[in-house]
Amino acid sequence: MNHSSKDIDHSLDPTVNDFMPGISVDNVIFGFHDQQLKVLLLECADQEHWMLPGGYIIKTESVNDAAKKVLTARTGLSEVYLQQFGVFGGLERSTPEVVNDFLKAMKVDAEKFSWHLERFITIGFFALVEFQKVNPKPDAMSLSCQWFDFHNLPKMIFDHSDLVDEALKTMRVQLRHQPIGYNLLPEEFTLKDLRTIYETILDRKIDRANFNRKMLSLGILHKKEKLFTGGAHKAPYLYSFDKSAYFAMLKEGFGLGF
Amino acid sequence: MNHSSKDIDHSLDPTVNDFMPGISVDNVIFGFHDQQLKVLLLECADQEHWMLPGGYIIKTESVNDAAKKVLTARTGLSEVYLQQFGVFGGLERSTPEVVNDFLKAMKVDAEKFSWHLERFITIGFFALVEFQKVNPKPDAMSLSCQWFDFHNLPKMIFDHSDLVDEALKTMRVQLRHQPIGYNLLPEEFTLKDLRTIYETILDRKIDRANFNRKMLSLGILHKKEKLFTGGAHKAPYLYSFDKSAYFAMLKEGFGLGF
DNA sequence: TTATAATGAGTCATTTTGACACAATAATAA
DNA sequence: TTATTATTGTGTCAAAATGACTCATTATAA
């Protein structure tokens, strides 16, 4: 997925001096497709490494807005779920070796990038988006922007794979007292879809019957018509979220046993 | 609690140029005393406002180390529980009015502090410490360093009260799947002490018998001798944490029903 | 010596969980 | 057309957890 220069997105390119120095934001953007949890990544110039969609913070914008802007620029979406999950501020993330690898992967001169090479702290966000609605757009420095199966991520620059791990850990904890899925699934979905999300994040099988019973008992789902497509088997019902009940539960929280 | 200049702690005073510009760390330090959750605060020069112990990040130290250093400098303690809970990066935290209030509270010149007045992002940490072991030390800019009852906090500068609120929210969530208390309580304590911590953080009464049953079932407590001091009532048992079981459970997590 | 207040321990109905079982059914293969 | 297969909706049931109580016990204060 290459793009001509006409397609290159310069919306995140203010002057270096407009940025908060030494800080960046990086987004772990999760989607769900084909019964798999996906992560959106950008391809580095060396065609070997990949990176999280990230950016800098303009002095006149909030940190959260900076992250939101990155998300919108790469996906075309606004109004999606976006949440901080941690600050990555260790010294090991900008050692000479790390910086060297970064320059090689990006194929840029050390001089041009001196402002990014000193010492950088990044603020990690994760986003939950509806896969089908995303229109992946690479930024000016990247060759392409693609989804990867969460279980099969490519080699990434800096500590970006640590960021993905931490994002997952945070989701794993939140799963236990907040609903999830509204932001990842299309309007209509099956209970299997929902369960697969839980199983992927928790990294273990969940009893189908017990999961369904629990989910339905939460009162955040609406049962719809039958599903026709699919494999050689009985067709499952389709469900949609009861938006108001869902968001109420997001705030209130609940207890999940598994 | 005033201090002569001899007592002033300059350990966190490197040159301005050594710092990461535009970023700070602030610690919400929790202690437990007298059946109350306490927060350690610094008194501003105006004798009206208070602030969280905070500091800047030297370019050659990690973010976590910067927070740890602040904690050690104010409490005399090292090796305590310290955890990030969020980044505060809104623009509203450095509007002209806010900055003005800050200058007044600190009684410093705008010129001298120009480097801190532009736009600042702070990284919030919370710490859990053993009250009795803390030796509160004000920093160079503060009149004193004191504990406040969590339910009765004074007027604070910037968005520091928001930081306290967020720290509590984070603890409230963590309570549900991780044990707490080891870092807040002395070696020996009663179940009432432990329950009070839970009640304060969750801000509601918990049935005594049910709480005790649950806590004891976790297998992280050792029963000790009787307690003799106290009011006009039956003396409760003293307990201590089974350190290895406690830390195992910190990692593993568990499910709490209340 | 008695009254008080808080503790340790226990009861019990209800709810939730975990582990299965089983008939029903949509697509596919025979 | 019919049998096969994979998967679904629903149900059962024992075990565990929870929530709301009781009650005898006991260290201090009156």
XYZ file of C-alpha atoms (C1' of nucleotides) in Angstrom:
576
model
C 0.000 0.000 0.000
C 2.192 2.792 -1.276
C 1.065 6.339 -1.659
C 2.110 9.013 -4.076
C 3.352 12.287 -2.651
C -0.069 13.743 -3.324
C -1.505 11.450 -0.688
C 0.989 12.300 2.010
C -0.632 13.795 5.025
C 1.065 16.915 6.338
C -1.596 17.870 8.818
C 0.628 16.960 11.736
C 3.626 18.936 10.564
C 3.886 22.278 12.337
C 7.274 23.859 12.929
C 9.529 22.081 15.388
C 9.506 25.115 17.632
C 5.773 24.866 18.079
C 6.099 21.543 19.894
C 6.557 20.716 23.521
C 10.179 19.571 23.462
C 11.054 16.063 24.560
C 7.481 14.744 24.704
C 5.443 12.722 22.291
C 2.204 10.785 22.247
C 1.807 7.305 20.798
C -1.436 5.520 20.079
C -2.115 1.821 20.231
C -5.140 1.598 17.976
C -7.139 -1.595 18.396
C -9.641 -2.964 15.930
C -11.518 -6.252 15.630
C -11.833 -8.178 12.397
C -12.074 -11.771 11.288
C -12.349 -12.936 14.911
C -9.017 -11.319 15.657
C -7.849 -8.313 17.616
C -5.857 -6.028 15.338
C -3.391 -3.187 15.864
C -2.816 -0.375 13.390
C 0.844 0.266 12.581
C 2.949 2.443 10.315
C 5.714 1.047 8.126
C 9.153 2.574 8.546
C 11.263 3.564 5.553
C 13.511 0.510 5.897
C 10.548 -1.771 5.144
C 11.507 -3.848 8.156
C 10.362 -1.988 11.207
C 6.971 -0.679 12.114
C 5.851 1.960 14.529
C 2.836 3.121 16.458
C 0.993 6.147 15.110
C 2.357 9.000 17.160
C 3.030 12.677 17.163
C 4.108 15.680 19.120
C 2.211 18.092 21.295
C 1.760 21.586 19.998
C 2.290 24.129 22.745
C -1.249 25.391 22.385
C -3.067 22.069 22.471
C -3.793 19.683 25.305
C -2.094 16.334 25.543
C -5.368 14.520 24.955
C -6.112 16.628 21.897
C -2.701 15.827 20.479
C -3.432 12.128 20.769
C -6.891 12.604 19.308
C -5.432 14.421 16.336
C -3.020 11.606 15.631
C -5.844 9.116 15.799
C -8.019 11.091 13.427
C -5.176 11.654 11.010
C -4.383 7.927 10.736
C -7.886 6.501 10.763
C -10.153 9.234 9.476
C -12.259 8.759 12.597
C -13.188 11.134 15.361
C -15.350 10.520 18.400
C -13.729 7.229 19.245
C -12.663 5.730 22.521
C -9.219 6.994 23.468
C -7.546 6.597 26.823
C -4.196 7.239 28.453
C -2.545 4.153 29.836
C 0.917 5.239 30.888
C 3.994 7.361 30.514
C 7.143 5.827 29.157
C 10.034 7.861 30.444
C 12.969 5.551 30.958
C 16.452 6.553 29.851
C 16.935 3.276 28.018
C 14.526 4.418 25.327
C 17.001 6.947 23.948
C 20.395 5.335 24.279
C 22.804 5.858 21.354
C 22.060 2.369 20.036
C 18.324 2.885 20.143
C 18.664 6.240 18.436
C 20.903 4.720 15.803
C 18.454 1.953 15.059
C 15.718 4.528 14.817
C 17.647 6.649 12.310
C 18.369 3.611 10.200
C 14.775 2.437 10.257
C 13.484 5.869 9.336
C 16.312 6.507 6.842
C 16.824 10.067 8.020
C 19.898 12.107 8.925
C 20.895 12.507 12.526
C 21.237 16.238 11.941
C 17.754 16.719 10.687
C 16.408 14.821 13.649
C 18.650 16.143 16.378
C 15.651 17.589 18.144
C 14.141 14.145 18.545
C 17.287 12.338 19.503
C 18.183 13.806 22.848
C 15.783 12.321 25.320
C 12.129 11.687 24.756
C 9.241 10.855 26.992
C 6.137 9.451 25.404
C 2.609 9.293 26.668
C 0.791 6.123 25.691
C -2.848 6.092 24.625
C -4.946 3.264 23.387
C -7.927 3.595 21.091
C -10.770 1.208 20.329
C -12.166 1.626 16.834
C -14.590 -0.029 14.494
C -12.402 -1.838 12.001
C -14.644 -1.364 8.978
C -14.868 2.365 9.441
C -11.126 2.917 9.450
C -9.405 4.298 6.416
C -5.712 3.783 7.237
C -3.543 6.682 6.110
C 0.247 6.660 6.486
C 1.943 9.850 7.656
C 4.686 11.734 5.838
C 7.431 9.509 7.222
C 5.832 6.146 6.647
C 5.523 3.842 3.699
C 2.167 2.422 4.650
C -0.393 2.072 7.373
C -1.734 -1.401 8.039
C -3.541 -3.625 10.478
C -1.720 -6.489 12.167
C -3.118 -9.396 14.025
C -2.430 -8.755 17.657
C -0.863 -12.184 18.038
C 1.511 -11.625 15.178
C 3.014 -8.176 15.421
C 6.073 -7.231 13.359
C 9.381 -5.843 14.594
C 8.784 -2.403 16.041
C 11.029 0.554 16.727
C 11.843 2.010 20.135
C 9.826 0.498 22.961
C 6.648 0.403 20.927
C 6.033 -3.260 21.593
C 6.203 -2.479 25.307
C 3.513 0.109 24.749
C 1.284 -2.475 23.093
C 1.831 -4.867 25.994
C 0.988 -2.230 28.541
C -2.100 -1.157 26.639
C -3.313 -4.737 26.709
C -2.606 -5.045 30.417
C -4.666 -1.962 31.063
C -7.546 -3.305 29.003
C -7.309 -6.623 30.812
C -7.842 -4.888 34.115
C -10.645 -2.685 32.838
C -12.475 -5.672 31.384
C -13.222 -6.766 34.914
C -15.326 -3.801 35.876
C -16.291 -2.069 32.649
C -18.022 -3.298 29.518
C -16.050 -3.422 26.300
C -16.992 -3.939 22.700
C -19.120 -0.974 21.803
C -16.167 0.752 20.199
C -14.720 -2.339 18.579
C -17.778 -3.970 17.058
C -20.099 -2.903 14.251
C -23.692 -2.015 15.013
C -24.732 -5.665 14.928
C -22.636 -8.540 16.143
C -22.874 -12.031 17.585
C -22.113 -13.136 21.103
C -19.234 -15.083 19.659
C -17.711 -11.863 18.360
C -17.969 -10.324 21.774
C -16.597 -13.386 23.481
C -13.637 -13.539 21.118
C -12.674 -10.029 22.148
C -12.716 -11.061 25.775
C -10.805 -14.229 25.053
C -8.153 -12.381 23.088
C -7.608 -9.733 25.707
C -7.654 -12.171 28.605
C -5.700 -14.699 26.544
C -7.751 -17.708 27.601
C -10.872 -19.640 26.701
C -14.103 -18.658 28.380
C -16.990 -21.088 28.686
C -19.458 -20.119 25.990
C -22.647 -20.753 27.927
C -21.430 -19.008 31.059
C -20.159 -16.034 29.108
C -23.445 -15.593 27.296
C -25.440 -15.896 30.479
C -23.285 -13.268 32.174
C -23.322 -10.845 29.263
C -27.052 -11.055 28.784
C -27.608 -10.563 32.500
C -25.811 -7.219 32.360
C -28.725 -5.788 30.448
C -26.660 -3.911 27.908
C -27.568 -6.019 24.878
C -30.522 -6.005 22.514
C -31.356 -9.197 20.692
C -32.004 -8.797 16.950
C -32.845 -11.079 14.034
C -30.998 -14.190 12.988
C -27.621 -14.189 11.301
C -27.589 -15.984 7.955
C -24.028 -15.969 6.783
C -21.342 -18.100 8.392
C -20.114 -21.652 8.309
C -21.821 -25.013 8.334
C -23.762 -24.665 11.522
C -26.728 -23.142 13.261
C -27.040 -19.414 12.734
C -26.551 -17.273 15.823
C -28.612 -14.279 16.852
C -27.358 -10.800 16.219
C -27.131 -8.291 19.039
C -26.581 -4.585 19.390
C -25.629 -2.582 22.455
C -28.176 -0.659 24.438
C -26.192 2.519 24.203
C -27.542 4.243 27.287
C -27.252 1.146 29.476
C -23.769 0.539 28.118
C -22.490 4.002 28.933
C -24.166 3.989 32.317
C -22.286 0.794 33.093
C -19.061 2.268 31.772
C -19.309 4.912 34.450
C -20.710 2.814 37.260
C -18.618 -0.261 36.736
C -19.592 -3.801 37.703
C -18.118 -7.036 38.922
C -17.104 -9.748 36.509
C -16.354 -13.189 37.785
C -14.099 -14.588 35.144
C 6.230 23.757 61.643
C 8.740 26.335 60.372
C 12.267 25.527 59.424
C 15.409 27.635 59.607
C 17.374 28.052 56.407
C 19.742 25.410 57.669
C 16.975 22.845 57.309
C 16.005 23.755 53.785
C 16.461 20.931 51.419
C 18.229 21.827 48.203
C 18.656 18.327 46.926
C 16.131 18.864 44.149
C 17.642 22.111 42.887
C 19.762 21.518 39.813
C 20.105 24.208 37.195
C 16.996 24.981 35.185
C 18.748 23.905 32.015
C 19.213 20.411 33.344
C 15.467 19.805 33.373
C 13.122 18.457 30.769
C 11.284 21.659 29.872
C 7.533 21.855 30.347
C 7.169 18.640 32.345
C 6.899 17.992 36.033
C 5.981 15.149 38.343
C 3.630 15.461 41.295
C 3.148 12.929 44.055
C 0.003 12.222 45.994
C 1.476 10.637 49.090
C -1.032 8.664 51.139
C -0.586 7.635 54.738
C -2.903 6.080 57.313
C -3.145 7.341 60.873
C -5.748 7.627 63.568
C -8.229 5.647 61.462
C -7.940 8.228 58.701
C -6.406 8.331 55.263
C -3.922 11.201 55.097
C -2.247 13.137 52.298
C 1.101 14.857 52.618
C 1.138 18.472 51.406
C 3.482 21.431 51.254
C 2.515 24.877 52.454
C 2.856 27.731 49.975
C 4.469 31.029 50.923
C 1.123 32.785 51.198
C 0.152 30.515 54.105
C -3.156 29.912 52.396
C -2.537 27.458 49.626
C -0.970 24.054 49.695
C 0.599 21.945 47.013
C 1.545 18.386 46.217
C 5.182 17.443 46.569
C 6.497 17.693 43.067
C 9.565 18.321 41.014
C 11.134 18.363 37.630
C 12.779 15.684 35.586
C 16.496 15.945 35.089
C 17.457 15.124 31.534
C 19.552 12.216 32.686
C 17.044 10.538 34.967
C 13.940 8.533 34.229
C 10.486 9.861 34.932
C 9.927 7.251 37.606
C 13.219 8.086 39.263
C 12.297 11.752 39.326
C 9.104 10.923 41.185
C 10.960 8.587 43.508
C 13.448 11.320 44.326
C 10.690 13.743 45.223
C 9.118 11.151 47.451
C 12.360 10.389 49.244
C 13.179 14.053 49.653
C 9.831 14.831 51.337
C 9.439 11.737 53.456
C 12.897 10.390 54.093
C 11.683 7.057 52.768
C 12.824 4.952 49.874
C 11.549 1.586 48.726
C 7.904 2.541 48.975
C 4.972 1.892 46.724
C 4.867 4.485 43.961
C 2.726 4.348 40.861
C 1.800 6.516 37.911
C -1.871 7.261 37.640
C -2.183 9.823 34.877
C -0.888 12.715 32.850
C -2.429 16.125 33.331
C -1.868 18.058 30.178
C -4.809 20.371 29.661
C -4.307 23.962 28.591
C -6.522 25.229 31.386
C -3.834 24.413 33.900
C -1.640 27.280 32.741
C -3.998 30.087 31.865
C -2.896 33.616 32.870
C -5.223 33.538 35.881
C -3.926 30.222 37.089
C -0.366 31.380 36.644
C -1.121 34.583 38.496
C -2.644 32.749 41.407
C 0.364 30.501 41.464
C 2.817 33.411 41.587
C 0.873 35.015 44.389
C 0.662 31.810 46.375
C 4.371 31.169 45.971
C 5.304 34.841 46.418
C 7.796 34.764 43.595
C 8.465 37.058 40.644
C 7.094 36.228 37.251
C 10.532 36.833 35.774
C 12.285 34.388 37.995
C 9.713 31.761 37.160
C 9.181 32.465 33.509
C 10.428 28.980 32.670
C 7.609 27.425 34.637
C 4.865 29.723 33.467
C 4.549 28.882 29.800
C 2.801 25.604 29.581
C 3.343 22.655 31.840
C 2.376 19.034 31.723
C 2.547 17.069 34.928
C 2.728 13.356 35.483
C 0.786 12.210 38.517
C 2.076 9.510 40.868
C 0.618 8.239 44.049
C 2.581 6.729 46.884
C 1.487 4.572 49.794
C 3.643 5.029 52.859
C 3.751 3.996 56.478
C 2.692 7.087 58.353
C 4.882 6.574 61.394
C 8.017 6.191 59.344
C 7.621 9.476 57.514
C 9.667 12.463 58.495
C 8.001 15.301 56.560
C 10.493 17.775 55.135
C 9.417 20.925 53.266
C 11.309 21.881 50.158
C 13.070 25.178 49.504
C 9.900 26.918 48.362
C 7.567 25.751 51.098
C 6.848 26.872 54.616
C 6.023 23.444 55.923
C 5.190 19.895 55.054
C 2.190 18.364 56.786
C -0.345 15.580 56.727
C -3.986 16.341 56.059
C -6.983 14.196 56.595
C -8.115 13.077 53.212
C -11.657 14.239 53.925
C -10.525 17.704 54.876
C -7.963 18.930 52.398
C -6.989 22.612 52.262
C -7.085 24.923 49.275
C -4.538 23.757 46.736
C -2.774 25.422 43.848
C -3.133 24.529 40.185
C -5.169 21.399 39.568
C -3.632 19.574 42.498
C -6.980 18.681 44.012
C -7.887 17.054 40.704
C -4.742 14.986 40.994
C -5.780 13.801 44.443
C -9.222 12.877 43.132
C -7.783 10.935 40.254
C -5.300 9.156 42.477
C -8.182 8.018 44.646
C -10.179 6.859 41.655
C -7.251 4.776 40.519
C -6.894 3.229 43.950
C -10.607 2.530 44.062
C -10.335 0.492 40.881
C -7.214 -1.332 41.982
C -8.803 -2.265 45.296
C -11.077 -4.604 43.409
C -8.396 -6.884 42.113
C -5.291 -6.208 44.162
C -4.642 -6.238 47.887
C -3.841 -2.977 49.609
C -2.550 -2.096 53.019
C 0.931 -3.490 53.138
C 2.434 -0.134 52.329
C 0.058 1.900 54.467
C -0.011 -0.075 57.692
C 2.665 -0.770 60.287
C 3.977 -4.285 60.758
C 1.067 -5.188 63.022
C -2.460 -3.953 62.613
C -6.055 -4.878 63.283
C -8.705 -5.885 60.788
C -10.480 -2.684 61.676
C -7.469 -0.692 60.481
C -7.514 -2.537 57.207
C -11.241 -2.169 56.815
C -11.087 1.546 57.483
C -8.670 1.936 54.589
C -11.100 0.159 52.299
C -14.024 2.165 53.607
C -12.212 5.442 53.134
C -11.118 4.700 49.597
C -14.476 3.261 48.564
C -16.273 5.931 50.566
C -18.857 3.608 52.074
C -19.426 1.291 55.003
C -18.511 -2.352 54.575
C -20.082 -5.045 56.716
C -17.519 -5.926 59.333
C -18.110 -9.663 59.480
C -18.225 -10.085 55.727
C -15.096 -8.003 55.239
C -13.166 -10.031 57.772
C -14.314 -13.297 56.281
C -13.227 -12.190 52.824
C -9.874 -10.825 53.907
C -8.976 -13.872 55.925
C -9.979 -16.133 53.045
C -7.414 -14.473 50.797
C -4.658 -16.092 52.788
C -2.429 -13.056 52.971
C -2.781 -12.420 56.705
C -1.049 -13.898 59.738
C -2.878 -13.781 63.030
C -0.786 -12.572 65.970
C -1.335 -11.966 69.705
C -4.036 -9.882 71.275
C -4.087 -6.110 71.163
C -4.318 -4.490 74.581
C -4.608 -0.805 73.986
C -7.741 0.827 72.589
C -11.155 1.870 73.860
C -13.645 0.337 76.218
C -14.219 -2.867 74.365
C -12.971 -6.294 73.582
C -9.409 -6.282 72.290
C -9.005 -7.311 68.675
C -6.347 -9.593 67.288
C -3.340 -8.160 65.581
C -2.398 -9.302 62.103
C 0.547 -8.940 59.812
C 0.795 -9.532 56.097
C 2.230 -12.705 54.681
C 4.660 -10.823 52.528
C 5.162 -13.477 49.861
C 1.456 -14.297 49.564
C 0.676 -10.590 49.469
C 3.043 -9.831 46.640
C 2.007 -12.903 44.724
C -1.553 -11.661 44.905
C -0.474 -8.163 43.865
C 0.762 -9.668 40.631
C -1.933 -12.261 40.090
C -4.900 -10.185 41.106
C -8.161 -11.536 42.489
C -11.854 -10.861 42.492
C -13.455 -8.803 45.220
C -17.174 -8.816 45.616
C -17.864 -5.623 47.466
C -18.861 -4.580 90.030
C -21.385 -3.214 86.208
C -22.188 -1.081 81.868
C -20.406 -0.231 77.364
C -18.749 -0.918 73.016
C -16.564 -3.481 69.878
C -14.837 -8.182 68.632
C -14.715 -13.294 66.925
C -17.559 -16.490 65.237
C -21.479 -18.364 63.208
C -26.152 -18.846 60.545
C -28.811 -18.834 56.448
C -31.159 -17.454 52.342
C -29.851 -15.755 47.899
C -26.893 -15.064 44.093
C -23.110 -16.183 41.220
C -19.916 -19.272 39.266
C -18.039 -23.289 36.848
C -18.641 -27.337 34.446
C -21.396 -29.797 31.806
C -25.477 -31.789 28.890
C -28.595 -31.762 25.042
C -31.800 -30.735 21.519
C -32.062 -27.569 17.476
C -30.413 -25.997 13.052
C -27.818 -23.900 8.900
C -24.668 -25.165 5.577
C -22.178 -28.821 3.380
C -21.180 -33.418 1.715
C -22.938 -37.663 0.110
C -32.801 -35.446 -1.190
C -30.710 -36.894 3.037
C -27.092 -37.464 6.336
C -23.255 -35.167 8.527
C -21.102 -31.673 11.069
C -20.161 -27.747 13.522
C -22.102 -24.483 16.359
C -25.900 -22.395 18.756
C -29.691 -21.534 22.419
C -30.993 -23.223 26.584
C -30.995 -25.917 30.825
C -29.228 -28.364 34.987
C -26.804 -28.722 39.228
C -23.361 -28.679 42.660
C -20.060 -25.589 44.693
C -18.683 -21.150 46.047
C -19.454 -16.372 47.190
C -22.225 -12.759 48.961
C -25.249 -9.957 51.994
C -27.693 -9.391 56.012
C -27.999 -10.806 60.294
C -27.180 -13.003 65.475
C -24.958 -13.748 69.607
C -21.816 -14.850 73.152
C -17.382 -12.793 74.635
C -14.382 -9.461 76.729
C -11.199 -5.250 77.700
C -11.783 -0.984 79.507
C -14.351 2.923 81.808
C -17.682 4.283 84.968
